[in-house]
Short mmCIF file of C-alpha atoms in Angstrom, two decimals:
data_model
loop_
_atom_site.label_atom_id
_atom_site.label_comp_id
_atom_site.label_asym_id
_atom_site.label_seq_id
_atom_site.Cartn_x
_atom_site.Cartn_y
_atom_site.Cartn_z
CA UNK A 1 75.15 93.95 89.22
CA UNK A 2 73.30 94.98 92.40
CA UNK A 3 75.31 98.20 92.52
CA UNK A 4 74.40 99.10 88.93
CA UNK A 5 70.73 98.49 89.68
CA UNK A 6 70.83 100.79 92.68
CA UNK A 7 72.56 103.52 90.64
CA UNK A 8 69.96 103.21 87.85
CA UNK A 9 67.17 103.33 90.41
CA UNK A 10 68.62 106.41 92.10
CA UNK A 11 69.09 108.18 88.75
CA UNK A 12 65.55 107.50 87.67
CA UNK A 13 64.22 108.69 91.01
CA UNK A 14 66.29 111.87 90.85
CA UNK A 15 65.25 112.62 87.26
CA UNK A 16 61.55 112.01 88.00
CA UNK A 17 61.71 114.32 91.03
CA UNK A 18 63.62 117.11 89.27
CA UNK A 19 60.48 119.12 88.47
CA UNK A 20 59.21 118.95 92.09
CA UNK A 21 62.60 120.00 93.44
CA UNK A 22 62.68 123.11 91.27
CA UNK A 23 59.29 124.21 92.56
CA UNK A 24 60.56 124.16 96.14
CA UNK A 25 63.60 126.49 96.16
CA UNK A 26 64.45 125.52 99.76
CA UNK A 27 65.33 122.00 98.55
CA UNK A 28 67.84 123.12 95.93
CA UNK A 29 70.65 123.63 98.43
CA UNK A 30 69.74 120.73 100.76
CA UNK A 31 72.12 117.82 100.33
CA UNK A 32 70.68 114.39 99.62
CA UNK A 33 72.18 112.04 102.18
CA UNK A 34 71.68 108.33 102.07
CA UNK A 35 72.17 106.02 105.07
CA UNK A 36 75.00 104.29 103.18
CA UNK A 37 76.84 107.57 102.67
CA UNK A 38 76.12 109.14 106.01
CA UNK A 39 74.09 107.98 108.99
CA UNK A 40 72.11 111.20 109.37
CA UNK A 41 69.11 112.53 107.56
CA UNK A 42 68.14 116.05 106.48
CA UNK A 43 65.85 117.68 109.06
CA UNK A 44 65.80 121.29 107.94
CA UNK A 45 68.12 123.94 106.52
CA UNK A 46 70.32 124.06 109.64
CA UNK A 47 70.17 120.58 111.15
CA UNK A 48 70.61 116.92 110.30
CA UNK A 49 68.48 114.43 112.22
CA UNK A 50 70.25 111.47 113.81
CA UNK A 51 68.35 108.20 113.58
CA UNK A 52 67.13 106.99 116.99
CA UNK A 53 69.30 104.42 118.74
CA UNK A 54 69.67 102.73 122.14
CA UNK A 55 72.46 101.63 124.39
CA UNK A 56 72.06 99.20 127.28
CA UNK A 57 74.25 99.45 130.37
CA UNK A 58 74.36 96.27 132.46
CA UNK A 59 75.22 96.95 136.09
CA UNK A 60 76.98 94.33 138.22
CA UNK A 61 75.06 93.37 141.39
CA UNK A 62 77.27 95.34 143.83
CA UNK A 63 77.01 98.52 141.74
CA UNK A 64 73.26 98.17 141.27
CA UNK A 65 72.73 97.62 145.01
CA UNK A 66 74.77 100.70 145.94
CA UNK A 67 73.18 102.95 143.32
CA UNK A 68 69.66 101.87 144.22
CA UNK A 69 70.09 102.05 147.98
CA UNK A 70 71.55 105.56 147.78
CA UNK A 71 69.05 106.72 145.11
CA UNK A 72 71.94 107.61 142.85
CA UNK A 73 71.41 108.29 139.12
CA UNK A 74 73.38 107.18 136.13
CA UNK A 75 74.46 109.65 133.43
CA UNK A 76 75.31 108.89 129.81
CA UNK A 77 77.34 111.75 128.30
CA UNK A 78 77.49 111.59 124.47
CA UNK A 79 79.85 113.23 122.03
CA UNK A 80 79.56 113.12 118.23
CA UNK A 81 82.81 114.09 116.48
CA UNK A 82 84.90 113.73 113.32
CA UNK A 83 88.63 113.20 113.18
CA UNK A 84 90.29 115.87 111.02
CA UNK A 85 93.54 115.12 109.17
CA UNK A 86 96.44 117.48 109.73
CA UNK A 87 96.27 118.65 106.11
CA UNK A 88 92.52 119.25 106.20
CA UNK A 89 91.42 122.88 106.49
CA UNK A 90 88.56 123.95 108.77
CA UNK A 91 86.93 127.40 108.36
CA UNK A 92 87.99 129.97 110.90
CA UNK A 93 84.49 130.27 112.30
CA UNK A 94 84.55 126.55 113.18
CA UNK A 95 87.95 126.57 114.88
CA UNK A 96 86.26 126.89 118.28
CA UNK A 97 84.78 123.40 117.73
CA UNK A 98 88.22 121.79 117.26
CA UNK A 99 89.81 119.85 120.14
CA UNK A 100 93.15 118.72 118.82
CA UNK A 101 92.26 116.78 115.67
CA UNK A 102 88.65 116.18 116.72
CA UNK A 103 85.86 118.39 115.34
CA UNK A 104 83.08 118.48 117.97
CA UNK A 105 79.75 118.08 116.23
CA UNK A 106 77.30 117.59 119.12
CA UNK A 107 77.55 116.96 122.89
CA UNK A 108 74.93 116.30 125.51
CA UNK A 109 73.88 114.00 128.27
CA UNK A 110 70.91 111.98 129.44
CA UNK A 111 70.28 110.77 133.00
CA UNK A 112 68.39 107.82 134.44
CA UNK A 113 67.37 108.25 138.05
CA UNK A 114 64.78 105.48 138.54
CA UNK A 115 66.78 102.26 138.77
CA UNK A 116 64.34 99.36 138.91
CA UNK A 117 66.60 96.67 137.50
CA UNK A 118 70.34 96.12 136.99
CA UNK A 119 70.07 97.02 133.33
CA UNK A 120 69.48 100.52 132.02
CA UNK A 121 68.49 101.26 128.44
CA UNK A 122 69.31 104.75 127.29
CA UNK A 123 67.24 105.85 124.31
CA UNK A 124 68.72 108.57 122.14
CA UNK A 125 65.89 110.14 120.16
CA UNK A 126 65.44 113.38 118.24
CA UNK A 127 69.10 114.36 118.23
CA UNK A 128 70.05 116.88 115.52
CA UNK A 129 73.54 117.69 114.29
CA UNK A 130 74.32 121.25 113.18
CA UNK A 131 74.68 120.90 109.41
CA UNK A 132 77.52 123.43 109.19
CA UNK A 133 79.62 121.25 111.53
CA UNK A 134 78.66 117.91 109.94
CA UNK A 135 79.46 119.28 106.49
CA UNK A 136 82.74 120.92 107.61
CA UNK A 137 84.59 117.66 107.02
CA UNK A 138 82.52 115.87 104.36
CA UNK A 139 84.90 113.00 103.68
CA UNK A 140 85.45 111.94 107.27
CA UNK A 141 83.56 109.46 109.40
CA UNK A 142 81.14 110.55 112.11
CA UNK A 143 82.09 108.99 115.47
CA UNK A 144 80.14 108.54 118.67
CA UNK A 145 81.60 108.54 122.13
CA UNK A 146 79.45 107.71 125.22
CA UNK A 147 80.81 107.77 128.72
CA UNK A 148 78.77 106.56 131.70
CA UNK A 149 79.16 107.72 135.28
CA UNK A 150 77.16 108.03 138.49
CA UNK A 151 75.19 111.26 138.92
CA UNK A 152 77.09 112.46 142.02
CA UNK A 153 73.90 113.23 143.94
CA UNK A 154 74.54 110.84 146.84
CA UNK A 155 78.31 110.60 146.44
CA UNK A 156 80.88 113.31 145.86
CA UNK A 157 82.78 111.28 143.23
CA UNK A 158 81.87 108.84 140.47
CA UNK A 159 81.45 105.27 141.84
CA UNK A 160 81.14 103.49 138.46
CA UNK A 161 83.72 101.78 136.32
CA UNK A 162 81.84 101.53 132.99
CA UNK A 163 82.90 100.46 129.55
CA UNK A 164 83.34 103.32 127.14
CA UNK A 165 81.68 103.43 123.75
CA UNK A 166 83.80 105.10 121.09
CA UNK A 167 82.98 103.87 117.57
CA UNK A 168 82.12 105.11 114.08
CA UNK A 169 78.40 105.92 114.31
CA UNK A 170 77.64 103.61 111.36
CA UNK A 171 78.43 100.67 113.61
CA UNK A 172 75.76 101.81 116.03
CA UNK A 173 73.21 102.04 113.22
CA UNK A 174 74.10 98.68 111.73
CA UNK A 175 73.83 96.82 115.02
CA UNK A 176 70.84 94.48 115.24
CA UNK A 177 69.70 95.85 118.61
CA UNK A 178 70.94 98.12 121.36
CA UNK A 179 74.66 98.07 122.02
CA UNK A 180 75.37 96.43 125.40
CA UNK A 181 78.04 97.73 127.75
CA UNK A 182 78.91 96.67 131.31
CA UNK A 183 79.57 98.67 134.46
CA UNK A 184 80.87 97.67 137.88
CA UNK A 185 81.58 99.34 141.18
CA UNK A 186 84.94 101.07 141.34
CA UNK A 187 87.38 99.03 143.49
CA UNK A 188 87.76 101.93 145.91
CA UNK A 189 84.00 101.74 146.66
CA UNK A 190 83.83 98.12 147.84
#
């Protein structure tokens, strides 16, 4: 019953907006994406805006002490991707974004260098996915991978052993608050 109500509501909204959409020719080719269908929103003709989200990284006391005393930073490297089935075809111009069966949608990193407490909250805001990549595999789930490591400013190698986040992006959006991951000092650094 609830599903039928939503469908009727969507149809009436679409029909009432039909005249306005015809007046703006730029909107004719812009896909309507709902949060239930896809966790991204239309930003412009080329990009899809990712809703803001946060991830907390809890540092164990030994790691926090070492990072803070050496003025080391913590990096969160993120990677949005889709898993492509073997029988799925990807346009030739998008082949460069394939890594095995993963279609790379967006990569980047953010860094926190002012450690004032043993918990770091990384805020991911204003991220935009290239629409041509997001739409390249329309019936596949968007995934998010975040890997945490030390910034290698004070140390030559990474000194952190952090949990890895690798989940369908919908799970991030449907969480009631920031996702919480833990990190400790690598055993070789004790």
